XYZ file of N, CA, C and O in Angstrom:
612
model
N 18.539 25.418 3.761
C 18.472 24.065 3.221
C 18.090 23.075 4.333
O 17.333 22.134 4.093
N 18.653 23.298 5.546
C 18.327 22.403 6.659
C 16.859 22.526 7.052
O 16.197 21.528 7.340
N 16.355 23.752 7.083
C 14.949 23.951 7.417
C 14.045 23.331 6.357
O 13.003 22.749 6.673
N 14.432 23.451 5.113
C 13.662 22.845 4.025
C 13.653 21.328 4.133
O 12.619 20.681 3.943
N 14.821 20.749 4.448
C 14.909 19.292 4.602
C 14.093 18.830 5.803
O 13.416 17.800 5.750
N 14.145 19.608 6.894
C 13.370 19.271 8.090
C 11.871 19.370 7.803
O 11.094 18.509 8.208
N 11.468 20.387 7.077
C 10.061 20.535 6.690
C 9.602 19.390 5.803
O 8.497 18.867 5.959
N 10.455 18.983 4.863
C 10.136 17.854 3.996
C 10.011 16.564 4.800
O 9.096 15.766 4.569
N 10.899 16.364 5.777
C 10.846 15.177 6.625
C 9.538 15.123 7.403
O 8.881 14.082 7.452
N 9.133 16.253 8.008
C 7.869 16.290 8.747
C 6.665 16.076 7.823
O 5.685 15.434 8.206
N 6.741 16.595 6.617
C 5.667 16.389 5.649
C 5.553 14.909 5.278
O 4.443 14.363 5.201
N 6.688 14.244 5.071
C 6.678 12.810 4.746
C 6.140 11.980 5.911
O 5.348 11.061 5.704
N 6.553 12.308 7.125
C 6.071 11.580 8.300
C 4.564 11.797 8.469
O 3.805 10.852 8.683
N 4.123 13.043 8.352
C 2.691 13.346 8.472
C 1.872 12.655 7.400
O 0.800 12.109 7.665
N 2.377 12.641 6.171
C 1.693 11.960 5.078
C 1.666 10.458 5.289
O 0.673 9.794 4.991
N 2.752 9.914 5.827
C 2.812 8.477 6.116
C 1.809 8.070 7.174
O 1.282 6.952 7.154
N 1.526 8.973 8.099
C 0.539 8.690 9.141
C -0.883 8.911 8.593
O -1.755 8.075 8.766
N -1.099 10.032 7.956
C -2.433 10.382 7.474
C -2.938 9.438 6.381
O -4.126 9.134 6.314
N -2.042 8.978 5.532
C -2.438 8.138 4.400
C -1.967 6.694 4.559
O -1.741 5.995 3.584
N -1.857 6.232 5.801
C -1.307 4.891 6.041
C -2.174 3.781 5.437
O -1.653 2.785 4.965
N -3.488 3.966 5.428
C -4.352 2.933 4.840
C -4.075 2.804 3.345
O -3.945 1.698 2.830
N -3.966 3.901 2.658
C -3.676 3.893 1.222
C -2.295 3.300 0.960
O -2.116 2.511 0.019
N -1.338 3.641 1.805
C 0.028 3.126 1.644
C 0.054 1.615 1.827
O 0.659 0.888 1.043
N -0.636 1.119 2.867
C -0.630 -0.330 3.137
C -1.403 -1.091 2.055
O -1.060 -2.220 1.745
N -2.427 -0.487 1.468
C -3.108 -1.153 0.339
C -2.143 -1.360 -0.814
O -2.189 -2.367 -1.501
N -1.260 -0.380 -1.039
C -0.290 -0.480 -2.124
C 0.906 -1.350 -1.758
O 1.442 -2.059 -2.594
N 1.339 -1.272 -0.492
C 2.504 -2.014 -0.011
C 2.128 -2.767 1.267
O 2.441 -2.328 2.379
N 1.449 -3.931 1.146
C 0.935 -4.651 2.312
C 1.994 -5.026 3.350
O 1.688 -5.164 4.532
N 3.243 -5.175 2.940
C 4.293 -5.545 3.886
C 4.542 -4.462 4.936
O 5.110 -4.744 5.992
N 4.108 -3.244 4.673
C 4.295 -2.165 5.644
C 3.296 -2.212 6.792
O 3.439 -1.484 7.769
N 2.285 -3.077 6.711
C 1.300 -3.186 7.787
C 1.973 -3.555 9.099
O 1.612 -3.037 10.160
N 2.968 -4.425 9.062
C 3.699 -4.820 10.264
C 4.482 -3.664 10.873
O 4.583 -3.550 12.095
N 5.030 -2.802 10.037
C 5.775 -1.644 10.528
C 4.836 -0.696 11.273
O 5.140 -0.243 12.381
N 3.687 -0.414 10.685
C 2.714 0.455 11.348
C 2.217 -0.165 12.649
O 2.062 0.518 13.653
N 1.962 -1.475 12.652
C 1.503 -2.152 13.864
C 2.565 -2.076 14.951
O 2.255 -1.865 16.130
N 3.842 -2.236 14.583
C 4.935 -2.149 15.555
C 5.049 -0.745 16.149
O 5.488 -0.579 17.290
N 4.632 0.253 15.391
C 4.653 1.633 15.871
C 3.388 1.997 16.651
O 3.204 3.153 17.037
N 2.511 1.016 16.854
C 1.276 1.258 17.603
C 0.165 1.869 16.777
O -0.783 2.429 17.324
N 0.269 1.773 15.458
C -0.748 2.317 14.562
C -1.213 1.238 13.589
O -0.926 1.285 12.400
N -1.946 0.226 14.091
C -2.388 -0.828 13.175
C -3.288 -0.265 12.077
O -4.001 0.713 12.303
N -3.222 -0.882 10.915
C -3.975 -0.415 9.757
C -5.037 -1.443 9.402
O -4.743 -2.618 9.257
N -6.264 -0.982 9.272
C -7.380 -1.838 8.898
C -7.789 -1.475 7.480
O -8.591 -0.568 7.267
N -7.235 -2.196 6.501
C -7.531 -1.852 5.105
C -8.872 -2.399 4.644
O -9.390 -1.967 3.625
N -9.439 -3.352 5.389
C -10.750 -3.886 5.034
C -11.840 -2.884 5.389
O -12.847 -2.767 4.701
N -11.648 -2.144 6.477
C -12.667 -1.198 6.936
C -13.720 -1.850 7.807
O -14.746 -1.252 8.109
N -13.477 -3.094 8.194
C -14.404 -3.846 9.042
C -13.638 -4.406 10.232
O -12.449 -4.690 10.124
N -14.345 -4.593 11.335
C -13.715 -5.251 12.473
C -14.737 -6.120 13.193
O -15.942 -5.903 13.082
N -14.221 -7.105 13.905
C -15.060 -7.984 14.706
C -15.184 -7.394 16.101
O -14.199 -6.908 16.658
N -16.374 -7.462 16.665
C -16.620 -6.995 18.029
C -17.496 -8.008 18.758
O -18.217 -8.780 18.133
N -17.430 -7.988 20.064
C -18.311 -8.800 20.927
C -18.302 -10.274 20.531
O -19.341 -10.911 20.427
N -17.122 -10.832 20.336
C -17.013 -12.236 19.950
C -17.192 -13.131 21.166
O -16.617 -12.897 22.213
N -18.027 -14.162 20.999
C -18.281 -15.141 22.062
C -18.264 -16.537 21.450
O -18.757 -16.741 20.344
N -17.687 -17.469 22.187
C -17.698 -18.865 21.748
C -18.290 -19.713 22.862
O -18.172 -19.381 24.038
N -18.915 -20.804 22.476
C -19.511 -21.703 23.455
C -19.460 -23.128 22.922
O -19.931 -23.403 21.827
N -18.857 -24.015 23.709
C -18.837 -25.433 23.394
C -19.861 -26.094 24.296
O -19.742 -26.050 25.519
N -20.883 -26.688 23.700
C -21.977 -27.282 24.465
C -22.251 -28.694 23.977
O -21.896 -29.059 22.850
N -22.891 -29.458 24.822
C -23.286 -30.813 24.481
C -24.753 -30.787 24.079
O -25.613 -30.389 24.861
N -25.031 -31.187 22.837
C -26.411 -31.250 22.341
C -26.671 -32.638 21.784
O -25.944 -33.082 20.901
N -27.683 -33.274 22.306
C -28.068 -34.620 21.847
C -26.879 -35.573 21.846
O -26.697 -36.359 20.917
N -26.023 -35.450 22.841
C -24.890 -36.355 22.996
C -23.656 -36.011 22.184
O -22.680 -36.748 22.211
N -23.664 -34.901 21.455
C -22.507 -34.515 20.640
C -22.104 -33.082 20.954
O -22.945 -32.235 21.258
N -20.796 -32.800 20.885
C -20.304 -31.443 21.095
C -20.660 -30.555 19.910
O -20.566 -30.973 18.749
N -21.054 -29.328 20.214
C -21.343 -28.320 19.201
C -20.644 -27.039 19.624
O -20.793 -26.585 20.762
N -19.852 -26.469 18.730
C -19.171 -25.211 18.993
C -19.932 -24.097 18.287
O -20.114 -24.140 17.068
N -20.393 -23.114 19.057
C -21.128 -21.980 18.491
C -20.267 -20.728 18.637
O -19.708 -20.475 19.703
N -20.177 -19.949 17.563
C -19.391 -18.720 17.540
C -20.317 -17.579 17.149
O -20.993 -17.639 16.127
N -20.342 -16.550 17.991
C -21.121 -15.344 17.725
C -20.184 -14.147 17.754
O -19.275 -14.076 18.584
N -20.416 -13.193 16.870
C -19.650 -11.951 16.836
C -20.486 -10.901 16.118
O -21.551 -11.197 15.575
N -19.983 -9.694 16.137
C -20.573 -8.612 15.352
C -19.519 -8.088 14.405
O -18.354 -7.978 14.766
N -19.950 -7.789 13.193
C -19.063 -7.192 12.191
C -19.453 -5.732 12.084
O -20.611 -5.407 11.816
N -18.490 -4.842 12.306
C -18.742 -3.409 12.367
C -17.942 -2.699 11.280
O -16.755 -2.979 11.081
N -18.583 -1.759 10.572
C -17.921 -0.962 9.542
C -17.239 0.231 10.203
O -17.901 1.107 10.751
N -15.914 0.268 10.146
C -15.143 1.379 10.714
C -14.720 2.384 9.649
O -14.118 3.398 9.972
N -15.028 2.093 8.390
C -14.632 2.978 7.289
C -15.594 4.151 7.163
O -16.693 4.139 7.711
N -15.172 5.131 6.410
C -15.990 6.331 6.206
C -16.985 6.166 5.066
O -17.714 7.092 4.749
N -17.019 4.998 4.456
C -17.911 4.766 3.323
C -18.489 3.349 3.404
O -18.180 2.591 4.311
N -19.310 2.983 2.440
C -19.882 1.643 2.369
C -18.777 0.647 2.020
O -17.943 0.913 1.154
N -18.787 -0.502 2.711
C -17.749 -1.513 2.517
C -18.407 -2.856 2.193
O -19.378 -3.250 2.841
N -17.885 -3.553 1.197
C -18.337 -4.906 0.894
C -17.825 -5.845 1.983
O -16.689 -5.710 2.429
N -18.665 -6.775 2.402
C -18.303 -7.704 3.473
C -17.808 -9.007 2.849
O -18.583 -9.740 2.248
N -16.501 -9.311 3.006
C -15.982 -10.556 2.451
C -16.354 -11.744 3.334
O -16.781 -11.558 4.484
N -16.192 -12.958 2.829
C -16.443 -14.130 3.664
C -15.536 -14.123 4.898
O -14.437 -13.581 4.879
N -16.021 -14.747 5.967
C -15.267 -14.857 7.211
C -14.656 -16.249 7.274
O -15.343 -17.246 7.083
N -13.359 -16.306 7.553
C -12.668 -17.574 7.726
C -12.581 -17.846 9.228
O -12.058 -17.035 9.986
N -13.139 -18.971 9.657
C -13.144 -19.376 11.058
C -12.083 -20.464 11.219
O -12.108 -21.473 10.505
N -11.142 -20.243 12.142
C -10.058 -21.191 12.360
C -10.052 -21.630 13.810
O -10.078 -20.786 14.711
N -10.011 -22.940 14.037
C -9.878 -23.485 15.379
C -8.401 -23.748 15.640
O -7.725 -24.377 14.818
N -7.914 -23.260 16.766
C -6.495 -23.358 17.112
C -6.302 -24.171 18.378
O -7.162 -24.169 19.261
N -5.130 -24.816 18.494
C -4.790 -25.499 19.744
C -3.983 -24.543 20.623
O -3.799 -23.368 20.279
N -3.480 -25.042 21.758
C -2.725 -24.202 22.692
C -1.469 -23.589 22.068
O -1.055 -22.503 22.443
N -0.863 -24.299 21.115
C 0.363 -23.820 20.471
C 0.079 -22.848 19.325
O 1.006 -22.326 18.712
N -1.189 -22.625 19.001
C -1.538 -21.736 17.899
C -1.603 -22.422 16.549
O -1.718 -21.765 15.515
N -1.542 -23.751 16.556
C -1.624 -24.521 15.315
C -3.083 -24.646 14.886
O -3.948 -24.952 15.697
N -3.339 -24.416 13.608
C -4.698 -24.529 13.080
C -5.099 -25.996 13.011
O -4.397 -26.816 12.427
N -6.240 -26.324 13.634
C -6.747 -27.691 13.635
C -7.839 -27.894 12.585
O -7.966 -28.972 12.012
N -8.635 -26.848 12.370
C -9.752 -26.955 11.431
C -10.126 -25.543 10.992
O -10.029 -24.596 11.777
N -10.557 -25.415 9.730
C -10.875 -24.087 9.199
C -12.023 -24.204 8.214
O -12.115 -25.169 7.462
N -12.916 -23.210 8.252
C -14.001 -23.155 7.275
C -14.349 -21.696 7.020
O -13.961 -20.804 7.753
N -15.089 -21.477 5.936
C -15.450 -20.131 5.517
C -16.965 -19.966 5.570
O -17.700 -20.890 5.227
N -17.397 -18.774 5.994
C -18.829 -18.479 6.104
C -19.095 -17.124 5.455
O -18.393 -16.150 5.738
N -20.103 -17.070 4.606
C -20.512 -15.797 4.003
C -21.492 -15.105 4.948
O -22.539 -15.677 5.266
N -21.170 -13.898 5.425
C -22.111 -13.170 6.280
C -23.406 -12.865 5.537
O -23.451 -12.866 4.305
N -24.467 -12.588 6.292
C -25.781 -12.352 5.695
C -25.843 -11.088 4.843
O -26.585 -11.035 3.881
N -25.085 -10.069 5.193
C -25.113 -8.811 4.440
C -23.965 -8.772 3.436
O -22.852 -9.197 3.737
N -24.230 -8.264 2.259
C -23.199 -8.141 1.230
C -22.326 -6.916 1.451
O -21.152 -6.909 1.087
N -22.907 -5.861 2.032
C -22.134 -4.656 2.330
C -22.720 -3.957 3.549
O -23.853 -4.208 3.948
N -21.913 -3.085 4.138
C -22.325 -2.326 5.316
C -22.086 -0.845 5.088
O -21.044 -0.438 4.572
N -23.057 -0.052 5.483
C -22.916 1.405 5.425
C -21.996 1.858 6.555
O -21.738 1.117 7.509
N -21.531 3.079 6.494
C -20.666 3.646 7.531
C -21.334 3.519 8.905
O -22.499 3.879 9.078
N -20.616 2.932 9.870
C -21.110 2.788 11.227
C -22.092 1.656 11.442
O -22.492 1.384 12.569
N -22.488 0.968 10.387
C -23.464 -0.114 10.499
C -22.784 -1.380 11.016
O -21.586 -1.596 10.828
N -23.567 -2.239 11.675
C -23.041 -3.526 12.118
C -24.052 -4.616 11.858
O -25.243 -4.359 11.730
N -23.545 -5.837 11.742
C -24.404 -7.011 11.574
C -23.934 -8.083 12.550
O -22.768 -8.115 12.935
N -24.863 -8.948 12.922
C -24.515 -10.086 13.752
C -24.024 -11.208 12.864
O -24.534 -11.425 11.764
N -23.025 -11.907 13.363
C -22.449 -13.042 12.652
C -22.502 -14.247 13.586
O -22.140 -14.145 14.755
N -22.978 -15.372 13.076
C -23.009 -16.585 13.882
C -22.750 -17.795 12.994
O -23.129 -17.813 11.822
N -22.067 -18.757 13.563
C -21.811 -20.021 12.881
C -21.617 -21.085 13.947
O -21.362 -20.767 15.112
N -21.760 -22.326 13.548
C -21.519 -23.404 14.499
C -20.911 -24.591 13.783
O -21.034 -24.738 12.565
N -20.248 -25.438 14.572
C -19.602 -26.625 14.047
C -19.949 -27.805 14.941
O -19.720 -27.753 16.160
N -20.518 -28.827 14.331
C -20.805 -30.059 15.060
C -19.525 -30.876 15.164
O -18.765 -30.962 14.205
N -19.291 -31.465 16.318
C -18.131 -32.325 16.590
C -16.809 -31.636 16.251
O -16.054 -32.102 15.384
N -16.492 -30.515 16.911
C -15.214 -29.847 16.649
C -14.055 -30.748 17.079
O -14.220 -31.610 17.946
N -12.883 -30.572 16.487
C -11.752 -31.433 16.816
C -11.320 -31.257 18.277
O -11.373 -30.156 18.825
N -10.893 -32.363 18.880
C -10.393 -32.317 20.259
C -9.121 -31.472 20.288
O -8.339 -31.466 19.339
N -8.937 -30.731 21.344
C -7.739 -29.906 21.482
C -7.913 -28.476 21.029
O -7.008 -27.658 21.188
N -9.049 -28.143 20.448
C -9.297 -26.760 20.024
C -9.559 -25.914 21.266
O -10.494 -26.175 22.009
N -8.696 -24.923 21.499
C -8.837 -24.073 22.680
C -9.144 -22.627 22.336
O -9.550 -21.866 23.210
N -8.927 -22.241 21.081
C -9.192 -20.866 20.655
C -9.824 -20.847 19.275
O -9.618 -21.757 18.482
N -10.555 -19.771 19.025
C -11.181 -19.559 17.717
C -10.660 -18.243 17.172
O -10.615 -17.238 17.883
N -10.250 -18.241 15.895
C -9.793 -17.014 15.243
C -10.729 -16.716 14.083
O -11.007 -17.586 13.261
N -11.215 -15.482 14.012
C -12.018 -15.007 12.888
C -11.148 -14.078 12.054
O -10.507 -13.182 12.587
N -11.160 -14.298 10.748
C -10.386 -13.480 9.830
C -11.231 -13.232 8.598
O -11.946 -14.121 8.149
N -11.146 -12.033 8.042
C -11.810 -11.798 6.767
C -10.979 -12.446 5.671
O -9.751 -12.463 5.744
N -11.645 -13.010 4.662
C -10.938 -13.657 3.564
C -9.893 -12.705 3.007
O -10.166 -11.536 2.779
N -8.705 -13.195 2.815
C -7.593 -12.353 2.391
C -6.615 -12.125 3.529
O -5.578 -11.509 3.355
N -6.961 -12.595 4.727
C -6.034 -12.541 5.855
C -6.006 -11.251 6.639
O -5.180 -11.086 7.526
N -6.884 -10.322 6.360
C -6.876 -9.042 7.055
C -7.893 -9.010 8.186
O -8.926 -9.639 8.107
N -7.594 -8.276 9.221
C -8.482 -8.010 10.354
C -8.933 -9.303 11.012
O -9.793 -9.998 10.507
N -8.327 -9.596 12.135
C -8.681 -10.833 12.811
C -8.983 -10.596 14.276
O -8.635 -9.579 14.838
N -9.658 -11.568 14.853
C -10.033 -11.544 16.260
C -9.923 -12.958 16.794
O -10.286 -13.907 16.111
N -9.389 -13.105 18.009
C -9.281 -14.420 18.625
C -10.020 -14.432 19.939
O -10.115 -13.410 20.626
N -10.525 -15.606 20.292
C -11.271 -15.764 21.528
C -11.080 -17.190 22.027
O -11.079 -18.121 21.217
N -10.941 -17.390 23.346
C -10.867 -18.767 23.848
C -12.218 -19.453 23.721
O -13.265 -18.814 23.708
N -12.182 -20.777 23.637
C -13.403 -21.565 23.577
C -13.933 -21.714 24.995
O -13.236 -22.205 25.872
N -15.145 -21.261 25.220
C -15.784 -21.385 26.535
C -16.641 -22.645 26.522
O -17.322 -22.942 25.545
N -16.611 -23.377 27.623
C -17.386 -24.605 27.734
C -18.654 -24.331 28.511
O -18.629 -23.656 29.542
N -19.759 -24.865 28.027
C -21.038 -24.693 28.722
C -20.985 -25.434 30.049
O -20.411 -26.511 30.150
N -21.598 -24.852 31.078
C -21.587 -25.481 32.396
C -22.690 -26.521 32.525
O -22.694 -27.309 33.443
N -23.629 -26.506 31.597
C -24.696 -27.501 31.609
C -25.096 -27.831 30.188
O -24.830 -27.080 29.275
N -25.710 -28.972 30.005
C -26.120 -29.388 28.657
C -27.203 -28.446 28.138
O -28.058 -28.000 28.881
N -27.137 -28.194 26.830
C -28.127 -27.323 26.202
C -28.715 -28.046 25.005
O -28.007 -28.418 24.095
N -30.020 -28.273 25.045
C -30.722 -28.862 23.885
C -31.649 -27.805 23.315
O -32.698 -27.544 23.865
N -31.219 -27.156 22.227
C -32.038 -26.141 21.575
C -32.488 -26.629 20.253
O -31.839 -27.188 19.490
């Protein structure tokens, strides 16, 4: 009976690890538990990579430009939801937020697309940019970099 119970316990643990994405889709509150165990779950199947921000002066006004890549980490084709861009201050408080629809509607396995957006006259005090897929899943943060010289493009 003890060996059977031990075998069942290992089967449950193995299943909880192997099927964690399916489990978190059904029970989203468990995402924090998996993350605390060092196994974050990406239920969207997409992630942000190579994120860069630049605050520059153009024609006398500040312009914040955000560039990133959206990469499909899933084993199948994934629909690309809108990206929510949030400007944060030093304390992590959201100062301004907007949504951008990426150019591609879906991505094949392993495919990536470039994502870019900009904001004229961003609010003072914005020190970080957070990208999140609509629905609050999969996010990336980056500090706002200031241009060392004026750029008129």
